[in-house]
Structures are given as C-alpha cells and as structure tokens.
Coordinates of C-alpha atoms and ligand atoms in Angstrom, one line a residue:
M1 CA -51.7 15.3 98.3
P2 CA -48.6 14.1 96.5
I3 CA -46.4 11.7 98.2
S4 CA -43.3 14.0 99.0
V5 CA -40.1 12.4 98.5
A6 CA -36.6 13.8 99.4
I7 CA -33.7 12.1 97.6
V8 CA -30.4 13.0 99.3
G9 CA -27.6 12.7 96.8
S10 CA -27.6 13.6 93.1
G11 CA -25.5 10.9 91.7
P12 CA -26.6 8.2 89.4
S13 CA -28.4 6.4 92.3
G14 CA -30.3 9.5 93.4
F15 CA -31.3 10.3 89.8
Y16 CA -32.4 6.7 89.0
V17 CA -34.7 6.8 92.1
A18 CA -36.3 10.0 90.9
E19 CA -36.7 8.5 87.2
A20 CA -38.3 5.3 88.5
L21 CA -40.8 7.4 90.6
I22 CA -41.7 9.7 87.6
K23 CA -42.1 6.6 85.2
S24 CA -44.4 5.0 87.9
G25 CA -47.0 7.7 87.1
A26 CA -47.8 8.0 90.9
D27 CA -48.8 11.3 92.3
V28 CA -45.3 12.4 93.9
A29 CA -43.3 15.5 94.5
I30 CA -39.6 14.8 94.3
D31 CA -36.7 17.0 95.9
I32 CA -33.2 16.3 95.1
I33 CA -31.0 17.5 97.9
E34 CA -27.1 17.6 97.1
R35 CA -24.4 19.1 99.3
L36 CA -22.6 20.6 96.3
P37 CA -23.9 23.2 94.2
T38 CA -23.3 21.0 91.1
P39 CA -25.4 17.8 90.5
F40 CA -24.4 14.3 89.2
G41 CA -22.1 12.9 91.9
L42 CA -19.4 10.4 90.6
I43 CA -20.3 11.4 87.0
R44 CA -18.8 14.7 87.5
G45 CA -16.4 13.9 90.3
G46 CA -15.5 10.2 89.7
V47 CA -15.7 9.2 86.1
A48 CA -12.4 9.8 84.5
P49 CA -12.0 13.3 83.0
D50 CA -10.7 11.7 79.5
H51 CA -14.0 9.4 79.5
Q52 CA -16.5 12.2 78.4
S53 CA -18.7 9.7 76.6
T54 CA -19.5 8.0 79.8
K55 CA -20.6 11.5 81.2
R56 CA -23.2 11.9 78.6
V57 CA -25.7 9.8 80.8
T58 CA -26.4 13.1 82.6
R59 CA -28.7 14.0 79.7
A60 CA -31.0 11.4 80.9
Y61 CA -30.7 12.7 84.5
E62 CA -31.3 16.4 83.2
R63 CA -34.7 15.0 81.8
S64 CA -35.7 13.8 85.3
A65 CA -34.5 17.2 86.7
L66 CA -36.6 19.1 84.4
T67 CA -39.7 17.2 85.0
E68 CA -42.6 19.2 86.5
C69 CA -42.7 17.2 89.8
V70 CA -39.0 17.5 90.6
R71 CA -37.0 20.2 92.3
Y72 CA -33.1 20.3 92.7
Y73 CA -31.7 21.9 95.8
G74 CA -27.9 22.1 95.5
N75 CA -25.6 23.4 98.3
V76 CA -27.9 21.9 101.0
E77 CA -25.9 19.5 103.2
L78 CA -27.5 16.9 105.5
N79 CA -26.5 17.2 109.1
R80 CA -25.2 20.6 108.3
D81 CA -28.1 22.5 107.1
I82 CA -30.8 20.0 107.9
S83 CA -30.9 16.9 110.1
I84 CA -32.5 13.5 109.1
E85 CA -35.0 14.1 111.9
E86 CA -36.1 17.4 110.2
L87 CA -36.4 15.7 106.8
R88 CA -38.4 12.7 108.4
N89 CA -40.8 15.4 109.8
T90 CA -41.0 17.0 106.4
Y91 CA -41.2 14.3 103.8
D92 CA -43.3 11.1 103.4
A93 CA -40.2 9.2 102.3
I94 CA -36.4 10.0 102.3
V95 CA -33.9 8.1 100.2
L96 CA -30.3 8.3 101.1
A97 CA -28.4 7.9 97.9
T98 CA -25.3 9.5 99.3
G99 CA -22.8 7.1 97.9
M100 CA -19.4 6.2 99.5
P101 CA -17.3 9.2 99.5
G102 CA -14.5 8.2 101.9
D103 CA -11.3 6.2 101.0
A104 CA -10.9 2.5 102.2
K105 CA -7.7 2.3 104.4
L106 CA -4.8 0.1 103.5
G107 CA -4.2 -0.8 107.2
I108 CA -0.5 -1.5 107.0
P109 CA 2.5 0.4 109.0
G110 CA 3.2 3.7 107.4
D111 CA -0.3 4.2 105.5
D112 CA -0.6 7.6 107.3
K113 CA 2.5 9.1 105.7
K114 CA 2.4 12.2 103.5
G115 CA 2.2 10.8 100.0
V116 CA -0.4 8.1 100.6
I117 CA -3.5 9.4 98.9
G118 CA -6.5 7.3 98.5
S119 CA -8.2 7.0 95.1
A120 CA -11.4 8.9 96.2
T121 CA -9.3 11.8 97.2
F122 CA -6.8 11.7 94.2
V123 CA -9.7 11.3 91.7
G124 CA -11.7 13.9 93.4
W125 CA -8.6 16.2 93.1
Y126 CA -8.2 15.7 89.4
N127 CA -11.7 16.0 88.7
G128 CA -12.1 19.4 90.4
H129 CA -14.1 18.4 93.4
P130 CA -14.3 21.2 95.7
D131 CA -13.3 19.1 98.8
F132 CA -9.9 18.3 97.3
K133 CA -9.0 21.6 95.5
D134 CA -6.1 22.3 98.0
L135 CA -4.7 18.7 97.9
D136 CA -0.9 18.5 97.6
P137 CA -0.8 15.6 95.1
C138 CA 2.9 14.7 95.9
L139 CA 3.7 14.2 92.2
N140 CA 7.2 15.3 92.4
T141 CA 8.5 11.7 92.0
A142 CA 9.4 9.5 88.9
N143 CA 7.6 6.5 90.3
V144 CA 4.0 6.2 91.4
V145 CA 2.5 3.0 93.0
V146 CA -1.3 2.5 92.5
I147 CA -2.6 -0.3 94.6
G148 CA -5.5 -2.4 93.1
N149 CA -6.5 -3.9 90.0
G150 CA -10.0 -2.2 89.5
N151 CA -11.1 0.2 86.9
V152 CA -10.3 3.1 89.2
A153 CA -6.7 2.1 89.4
I154 CA -6.6 1.8 85.7
D155 CA -8.1 5.3 85.3
I156 CA -5.6 6.8 87.8
A157 CA -2.6 5.1 86.0
R158 CA -3.9 6.3 82.4
V159 CA -4.6 9.9 83.6
L160 CA -1.0 10.0 85.1
V161 CA 0.9 8.9 81.9
K162 CA -1.3 10.4 79.0
T163 CA 0.1 13.3 76.8
P164 CA -1.5 16.9 76.9
E165 CA -2.7 16.0 73.3
E166 CA -4.4 12.8 74.6
M167 CA -6.2 14.9 77.2
V168 CA -7.3 17.8 75.0
E169 CA -11.0 16.7 75.3
A170 CA -10.7 16.0 78.9
D171 CA -12.3 18.4 81.5
L172 CA -9.4 18.5 84.3
P173 CA -9.3 21.9 85.9
K174 CA -6.3 23.9 84.2
G175 CA -4.2 23.9 87.4
V176 CA -4.6 20.1 87.8
A177 CA -3.8 19.5 84.1
E178 CA -0.6 21.6 84.6
A179 CA 0.4 19.8 87.7
I180 CA 0.1 16.4 86.1
Q181 CA 1.8 17.5 82.9
N182 CA 4.7 19.2 84.6
A183 CA 5.3 16.3 87.0
P184 CA 8.4 14.1 86.4
V185 CA 6.4 10.9 86.8
T186 CA 7.6 8.3 84.1
D187 CA 6.7 4.8 85.7
V188 CA 3.3 3.8 87.2
Y189 CA 3.2 0.5 89.0
M190 CA -0.3 -0.9 89.1
V191 CA -0.1 -3.6 91.9
G192 CA -2.5 -6.5 92.3
R193 CA -2.5 -8.7 95.4
R194 CA -3.9 -11.5 93.1
G195 CA -3.2 -12.5 89.4
P196 CA -4.2 -11.3 86.1
V197 CA -7.2 -13.6 85.9
E198 CA -8.6 -12.3 89.0
A199 CA -8.1 -8.7 88.2
K200 CA -11.3 -6.5 88.0
F201 CA -10.5 -4.3 85.1
T202 CA -13.2 -4.3 82.4
N203 CA -11.8 -5.2 78.9
V204 CA -12.3 -1.8 77.2
E205 CA -10.4 0.0 79.9
L206 CA -7.6 -2.7 79.9
R207 CA -7.2 -2.5 76.0
E208 CA -6.8 1.5 76.1
M209 CA -3.7 0.8 78.0
G210 CA -2.3 -0.8 74.9
H211 CA -2.8 2.3 72.8
L212 CA -1.2 5.1 74.9
A213 CA 1.0 7.6 72.8
N214 CA 3.8 7.9 75.5
A215 CA 3.6 5.0 77.7
R216 CA 3.9 1.2 77.2
A217 CA 2.3 -1.5 79.2
V218 CA 4.9 -3.6 80.9
I219 CA 4.0 -7.1 82.1
D220 CA 6.1 -10.1 83.3
P221 CA 5.1 -12.8 80.8
S222 CA 5.5 -15.5 83.5
D223 CA 2.6 -14.0 85.5
L224 CA 0.2 -14.9 82.6
P225 CA -1.2 -18.5 82.8
D226 CA -2.0 -20.4 79.6
S227 CA -5.7 -20.3 80.1
V228 CA -8.5 -19.3 82.7
T229 CA -9.0 -21.8 85.3
G230 CA -11.1 -21.7 88.4
D231 CA -14.8 -21.5 89.3
W232 CA -16.2 -18.7 87.2
S233 CA -19.7 -18.0 85.9
D234 CA -19.7 -18.1 82.0
R235 CA -20.0 -14.5 81.8
D236 CA -17.0 -13.9 84.2
R237 CA -14.9 -16.5 82.3
R238 CA -15.3 -14.9 79.1
L239 CA -14.4 -11.4 80.4
R240 CA -11.3 -13.0 82.0
E241 CA -10.3 -14.7 79.0
R242 CA -10.6 -11.6 77.0
N243 CA -8.4 -9.6 79.7
L244 CA -5.8 -12.4 79.5
E245 CA -5.8 -12.3 75.6
T246 CA -5.4 -8.5 75.9
L247 CA -2.5 -8.8 78.4
K248 CA -0.7 -11.4 76.0
E249 CA -1.1 -9.0 73.1
F250 CA 0.6 -6.3 75.2
V251 CA 3.5 -8.8 75.9
A252 CA 3.8 -9.8 72.3
A253 CA 3.6 -6.1 71.0
P254 CA 6.8 -4.8 70.0
Q255 CA 8.1 -2.5 72.9
A256 CA 7.8 0.9 71.1
E257 CA 10.3 3.4 72.5
K258 CA 7.9 5.3 74.6
P259 CA 9.3 7.1 77.5
K260 CA 6.8 6.2 80.1
A261 CA 5.6 2.8 81.4
V262 CA 2.7 1.4 83.4
H263 CA 4.0 -1.7 85.0
F264 CA 1.2 -4.5 85.7
T265 CA 2.7 -5.8 88.8
F266 CA 0.5 -9.0 89.8
F267 CA 0.8 -11.3 92.7
A268 CA 2.1 -8.6 95.4
K269 CA 0.4 -7.4 98.3
P270 CA 1.5 -4.2 100.3
V271 CA 2.9 -4.7 103.6
E272 CA 4.6 -1.5 104.5
I273 CA 4.9 2.0 103.5
L274 CA 8.6 3.1 103.7
G275 CA 10.1 6.6 104.5
G276 CA 10.1 9.1 107.2
D277 CA 7.2 11.6 107.4
R278 CA 6.9 11.3 103.6
V279 CA 6.6 8.2 101.4
E280 CA 9.9 7.0 100.0
G281 CA 8.8 3.5 99.0
I282 CA 6.6 0.5 99.5
R283 CA 7.3 -3.0 100.6
L284 CA 5.4 -5.6 98.9
E285 CA 5.1 -9.4 99.5
K286 CA 4.8 -11.8 96.8
T287 CA 1.8 -13.8 96.7
R288 CA 0.3 -17.0 95.2
V289 CA -3.5 -17.4 94.8
A290 CA -5.0 -20.4 96.6
N291 CA -8.8 -21.0 96.5
G292 CA -9.3 -17.6 95.1
R293 CA -7.3 -15.9 97.8
A294 CA -4.0 -14.1 97.9
E295 CA -1.4 -15.8 100.2
G296 CA 1.9 -14.4 101.1
T297 CA 5.0 -16.4 99.9
G298 CA 7.4 -14.8 102.5
E299 CA 9.3 -13.2 99.6
F300 CA 9.4 -9.4 99.8
F301 CA 10.6 -6.7 97.4
D302 CA 10.4 -2.8 97.6
I303 CA 9.6 -0.2 94.9
A304 CA 11.0 3.3 95.6
C305 CA 8.3 6.0 95.0
G306 CA 7.1 9.3 96.3
L307 CA 3.4 8.6 95.9
V308 CA 1.2 5.7 96.8
I309 CA -2.4 5.7 95.7
P310 CA -4.6 2.8 97.2
A311 CA -7.4 2.3 94.8
I312 CA -8.9 -0.5 96.9
G313 CA -12.5 0.6 97.3
Y314 CA -14.5 3.2 99.4
A315 CA -15.7 3.7 102.9
L316 CA -19.0 5.2 104.1
Q317 CA -18.7 8.2 106.5
P318 CA -21.4 7.4 109.2
L319 CA -24.4 9.8 109.0
A320 CA -25.7 10.9 112.3
G321 CA -29.2 9.3 112.9
V322 CA -28.6 6.4 110.3
P323 CA -27.6 2.9 111.3
M324 CA -24.6 1.4 109.9
D325 CA -23.9 -2.2 108.9
E326 CA -20.4 -2.3 110.2
E327 CA -19.5 -5.6 108.4
R328 CA -20.6 -4.6 105.0
G329 CA -19.6 -0.9 105.4
T330 CA -23.0 0.2 104.2
I331 CA -26.0 1.8 105.6
R332 CA -28.0 -1.1 107.5
N333 CA -30.9 -1.8 105.4
T334 CA -33.2 -4.5 104.1
D335 CA -33.6 -4.4 100.5
G336 CA -33.2 -0.7 100.6
R337 CA -35.4 0.0 103.6
I338 CA -33.8 1.4 106.5
A339 CA -36.7 2.4 108.8
E340 CA -40.2 3.6 108.4
G341 CA -40.2 6.2 105.5
L342 CA -36.5 6.0 105.2
Y343 CA -34.7 4.2 102.3
T344 CA -31.4 3.9 100.6
A345 CA -30.0 3.0 97.1
G346 CA -26.7 2.8 95.2
W347 CA -23.3 2.3 96.9
A348 CA -24.6 3.5 100.3
K349 CA -27.0 0.5 100.1
R350 CA -25.0 -2.3 98.8
G351 CA -21.3 -1.2 98.6
P352 CA -18.9 0.2 96.0
T353 CA -19.3 -2.2 93.1
G354 CA -20.9 -2.3 89.7
V355 CA -21.1 0.3 86.8
I356 CA -23.2 3.3 86.5
G357 CA -26.2 1.3 85.0
T358 CA -26.1 -1.0 88.1
N359 CA -27.9 1.8 90.0
K360 CA -30.8 1.6 87.7
P361 CA -32.4 -1.4 89.3
D362 CA -31.7 -0.1 92.8
G363 CA -33.7 3.0 91.7
V364 CA -36.6 1.0 90.6
A365 CA -36.5 -1.1 93.8
A366 CA -36.5 2.0 96.0
A367 CA -39.4 3.7 94.1
E368 CA -41.3 0.4 94.3
A369 CA -40.7 0.0 98.1
I370 CA -41.9 3.6 98.6
L371 CA -45.0 3.2 96.6
Q372 CA -45.8 -0.1 98.4
D373 CA -45.3 1.3 101.8
I374 CA -47.0 4.9 101.3
K375 CA -50.3 5.2 99.8
E376 CA -50.9 8.9 100.2
G377 CA -49.0 12.0 101.0
M378 CA -49.4 12.9 104.7
K379 CA -46.4 15.3 105.4
P380 CA -46.0 19.0 104.3
G381 CA -42.9 18.3 102.1
R382 CA -41.5 21.1 99.6
P383 CA -43.1 24.3 101.1
A384 CA -42.0 23.3 104.5
F385 CA -38.7 22.4 103.4
E386 CA -38.1 25.6 101.8
A387 CA -39.3 27.6 104.7
L388 CA -36.9 25.8 106.9
L389 CA -34.0 26.6 104.5
K390 CA -35.1 30.3 104.2
S391 CA -35.4 30.6 108.1
R392 CA -31.6 29.5 108.2
D393 CA -30.5 31.6 105.5
I394 CA -29.5 28.9 103.2
R395 CA -28.6 29.9 99.6
W396 CA -29.7 26.8 97.9
V397 CA -28.7 26.2 94.1
S398 CA -31.7 25.4 91.9
Y399 CA -31.5 23.5 88.7
A400 CA -31.8 26.8 86.7
D401 CA -28.9 28.0 88.8
W402 CA -26.8 24.9 87.9
Q403 CA -27.6 25.6 84.2
L404 CA -26.1 29.1 84.6
I405 CA -23.0 27.6 86.2
N406 CA -22.9 25.0 83.5
E407 CA -23.0 27.6 80.7
A408 CA -20.2 29.5 82.3
E409 CA -18.2 26.4 82.7
V410 CA -18.7 25.5 78.9
A411 CA -17.9 29.2 77.9
N412 CA -14.5 29.1 79.9
A413 CA -13.4 25.9 78.4
A414 CA -10.1 25.6 76.5
P415 CA -10.4 24.5 72.9
G416 CA -11.5 20.9 72.7
S417 CA -12.3 20.7 76.4
P418 CA -16.1 20.4 77.3
R419 CA -15.7 22.7 80.4
E420 CA -13.5 24.6 82.8
K421 CA -14.8 23.5 86.1
F422 CA -15.4 25.8 89.0
V423 CA -13.6 24.2 91.9
T424 CA -14.9 26.2 94.8
T425 CA -18.5 26.7 96.0
E426 CA -17.8 30.3 96.7
D427 CA -17.0 31.0 93.0
M428 CA -20.2 29.3 91.9
L429 CA -22.2 31.3 94.2
D430 CA -20.3 34.5 93.3
L431 CA -21.3 33.8 89.6
L432 CA -24.8 33.4 90.6
A433 CA -24.8 36.6 92.8
N434 CA -23.7 38.7 89.7
Ligands
NAP501 P1 -12.9 -2.8 92.5 O1 -13.1 -3.1 91.0 O2 -13.6 -3.5 93.6 O3 -11.2 -3.1 92.7 C1 -10.6 -2.9 93.8 C2 -9.1 -3.4 93.9 O4 -8.5 -3.3 95.1 C3 -9.2 -5.2 93.5 O5 -8.3 -5.4 92.7 C4 -8.9 -5.7 95.0 O6 -8.3 -6.7 95.0 C5 -8.0 -4.5 95.6 N1 -7.8 -4.5 97.0 C6 -8.9 -4.3 98.0 N2 -8.5 -4.4 99.0 C7 -7.0 -4.4 98.9 C8 -6.0 -4.4 99.9 N3 -6.3 -4.4 101.2 N4 -4.7 -4.5 99.4 C9 -4.5 -4.7 98.1 N5 -5.6 -4.7 97.3 C10 -6.8 -4.6 97.6 O7 -12.9 -1.3 92.9 P2 -12.6 0.1 92.0 O8 -11.6 0.0 91.2 O9 -12.6 1.2 93.2 O10 -14.1 0.4 91.2 C11 -15.3 0.5 92.0 C12 -16.5 0.3 91.1 O11 -16.6 1.3 90.1 C13 -16.2 -1.1 90.2 O12 -17.5 -1.9 90.1 C14 -15.7 -0.5 89.1 O13 -15.8 -1.5 87.8 C15 -16.5 0.8 88.8 N6 -15.8 1.7 87.9 C16 -16.1 1.4 86.6 C17 -15.4 2.2 85.6 C18 -15.6 2.0 84.1 O14 -16.5 1.3 83.8 N7 -14.8 2.8 83.3 C19 -14.4 3.3 86.0 C20 -14.1 3.4 87.4 C21 -14.9 2.5 88.3 P3 -9.1 -8.2 95.2 O15 -9.8 -8.5 93.8 O16 -8.1 -9.2 95.4 O17 -10.2 -7.9 96.5

C-alpha cells in the first residue's frame, strides 16, 4: 500500500513537499488540501500583481499537481470541514504547509483605528483574495504611511503609485484597480525604524522605484552613510552596498516633475496612531541604530495621513489540535516534525522570511523526514478522505475544476492582463455548476 500523505496548504511550501516526495521515487499517494478553490497560496494572493514573471513558478507546481499519484482538493478547510484528528486517522503523514496568513500587530496606541490595515490584508485585497473582497481600503487620502522596509512594503508603495499604463499587465481585479487609480493618493511614506543599510529590500525591487513613470523616490541624503559598516556576512554586505548605491543614485538623479512621491523615511519608529475613530496621522520617534538595534532619540514628528499599512511581518492563526511556539510565532516543531505522523514546512515551520525558493529545501526536508519515519502505508488515505467529504456534502474543487476556473479567468481578462480573477468562492462554484 502506498504511504498516504496529506499536504494542507497549496502554496509554494506545500507544492515543494509534493515535488520532493514525487522525486524521491517512493510509493506515495499525495493529497493536497486547500481551503480556497484556487491553488498556489501566496503566488496568487501575495506576490505583487505587477510581478507576473515571479508567478510563472506555478508551471512547476502544475507539473506536480498533474502527476499520477497527486490529487488536489480545493475548497476544503481544516477544522471547518475536517479536523486534524480525522486527518491523522486517515493519512500516514500530514504536512501542515499553511503559511502565516495573519497580520503582525504594531502594538502601539491607536493601532485599532479604522484606516490601520496590515499588509496581509491590504495585499490580499489588491490580489483578489476572497477573504478581503469587502475591505474598505481607506484610500480617500493624499498621504499613505507604510511601516517597514521589506519587500512587502516596497510592493505596496509601488502598486499605490504606478500609472494605469504601468499596471496593464497586472492582474488586479477590475474594481480594485479602479479604486487605486481613482484614489487621491500622491505621497507614500515608507518608514523604516532602522537605516538604509539595515533595510531588507532586495536590490531589484529597490531599483524599480527609480524608474516609475509618475512617482519620484525621495530620500534625505543625510540619512545615507558613505559606506556600509557593521558586522555582515560577505553576501549581506554586498547586498547592502548595492542598496546604498541605488539610494545614492536616486538622490543624484534629477528630480523629474513627477506628481507623486515615495518618501524613504529612515530612522523613525511608530509610537502612536493619531485621530478619532479613523486614522488622521501617525506619530513617529526619530531613532539611531546602536548594535544593530533602533533606539529612540526622544525627538518626535507627525505625518498626517488617512491610511497606515504596517508591513512588518505576519502572524500564525493557531490551529486547533496543533501546538504553537509562542516565542517564534510558528508551529512548535523540531526540524519540521510536530508529532508522530505530523509535519510542517515553509513559513508555518520557520517564520515569514525568505523568497519563494527558500521553501524548496523545506520541502525536501519534510519529504525526507516522512520517508525516514514511515516505511509503509498503514492508513486508508484517499478513499476514506473522499468518503468523509461526501458524507458531509462538501463540494471539493479538483485540479481539473481549477483548470476550468483558470480558463474562465484568462478568457475574462482585459487586454494585456493575464486574468480577471474571481474574488468569491460562490462565483467559482457557480461557474463549475454551469
Ligand atoms: P521583512 O523583510 O522581514 O521586513 C519587515 C520590515 O518590518 C523590516 O523593515 C522590519 O524592521 C520592520 N518591522 C518589524 N516590526 C516592526 C515594528 N514593530 N515597527 C516598525 N517596523 C517593524 O518582511 P516582509 O516585507 O513582510 O517580507 C516577508 C518575506 O517575503 C521576506 O523574506 C521578503 O523578502 C519576501 N518577499 C519577497 C518579495 C520579492 O522577492 N520580490 C516580495 C515580497 C516579499 P527591522 O529590520 O528593524 O526588524
């Protein structure tokens, strides 16, 4: 009997586990369980809509999905449709590759005001994730403050200031694209609590900010040191030197008459969100970096704005029946092992860092652990799983169903755009019913 494996989550981390199991040549039956009808997790719902080339990695995931021993079960939610305990009774191994879907909290006074929208929520909204389709994005403001100096912050800033022409090849849902284009936003402040050397942007993403049609990159030259100092690995030092060079080029470039601006605001940490029920501004404290850490200087300043987007990382929503590592904010695991027959991979295992490819070694590690621990299939697997879903009247979405949804999205696309996304599960299920 094949070893039956359920992978919960169809993002990169889940698909790399499947790929590694397939490549191992072991006798396995792999079921990928996903709560949305659509596969690919953050590739569809997180990667920026104007970075379509990054999304092409799904071609490799599709090859895994179409492999004989693999089945896809979309629209099946853990702890809504099936419990961990039931999965453990059904499968020899379960891999939780559920990512980190929640927003990390700023934890400062006023961070619950209307108009503070975490990056997972805001990015989910502009990427057409069904969970966020009804979000009021609070875009009726000239100034937006994005907290954080990572790639997610830069994605958000860029999407907010690009022109419609620059977004032609993107796959924002039509209503979202209109909301952004019609918004009066002119100035995006990207706030880093540390300096340009400590910023986590990768250089390709940073350079792009110097080539926007309608928005200039604004930097206070006194924030830029002559060179990179500090204790960095060679690789990190090179990355930081490149970033510093790019920021200096932005300063040196003639300030073209572009109507919008992205302000790189370094050495400032948020201390309070200002306003009544809604955001009216943010109070920041100037910082200095000592031993790699941001220290407050006691000097404060305010930025008036109607929207604050903390892009400061993600949080795991606890899963019933799964132990949490409160300190690291991940599922409690030892090298991907949670308990007998229960494994994890990706952000749920190690936290929200790294690029898409960082999940690949995780996938290999999870597959190796499974094949070390389990020598033969003992549990009923797929037939028992399907019987359970049928007994509960659950309409799961197969990979062939997803291909139909995909075809319809591609057919509905505006000229230049790769797809017009369905943003509700109901619309996708209606399409399949007809
Ligand atoms: P990130 O790279 O870890 O950046 C988080 C930023 O938030 C950092 O600047 C951090 O500052 C700041 N921060 C954290 N807590 C804060 C607080 N309480 N107050 C103020 N600032 C705070 O995370 P991310 O941007 O969410 O990205 C997640 C991962 O996805 C990263 O590995 C990223 O490279 C990857 N990603 C890649 C791409 C791409 O390749 N194009 C696109 C999107 C995301 P400190 O440094 O001081 O902690």
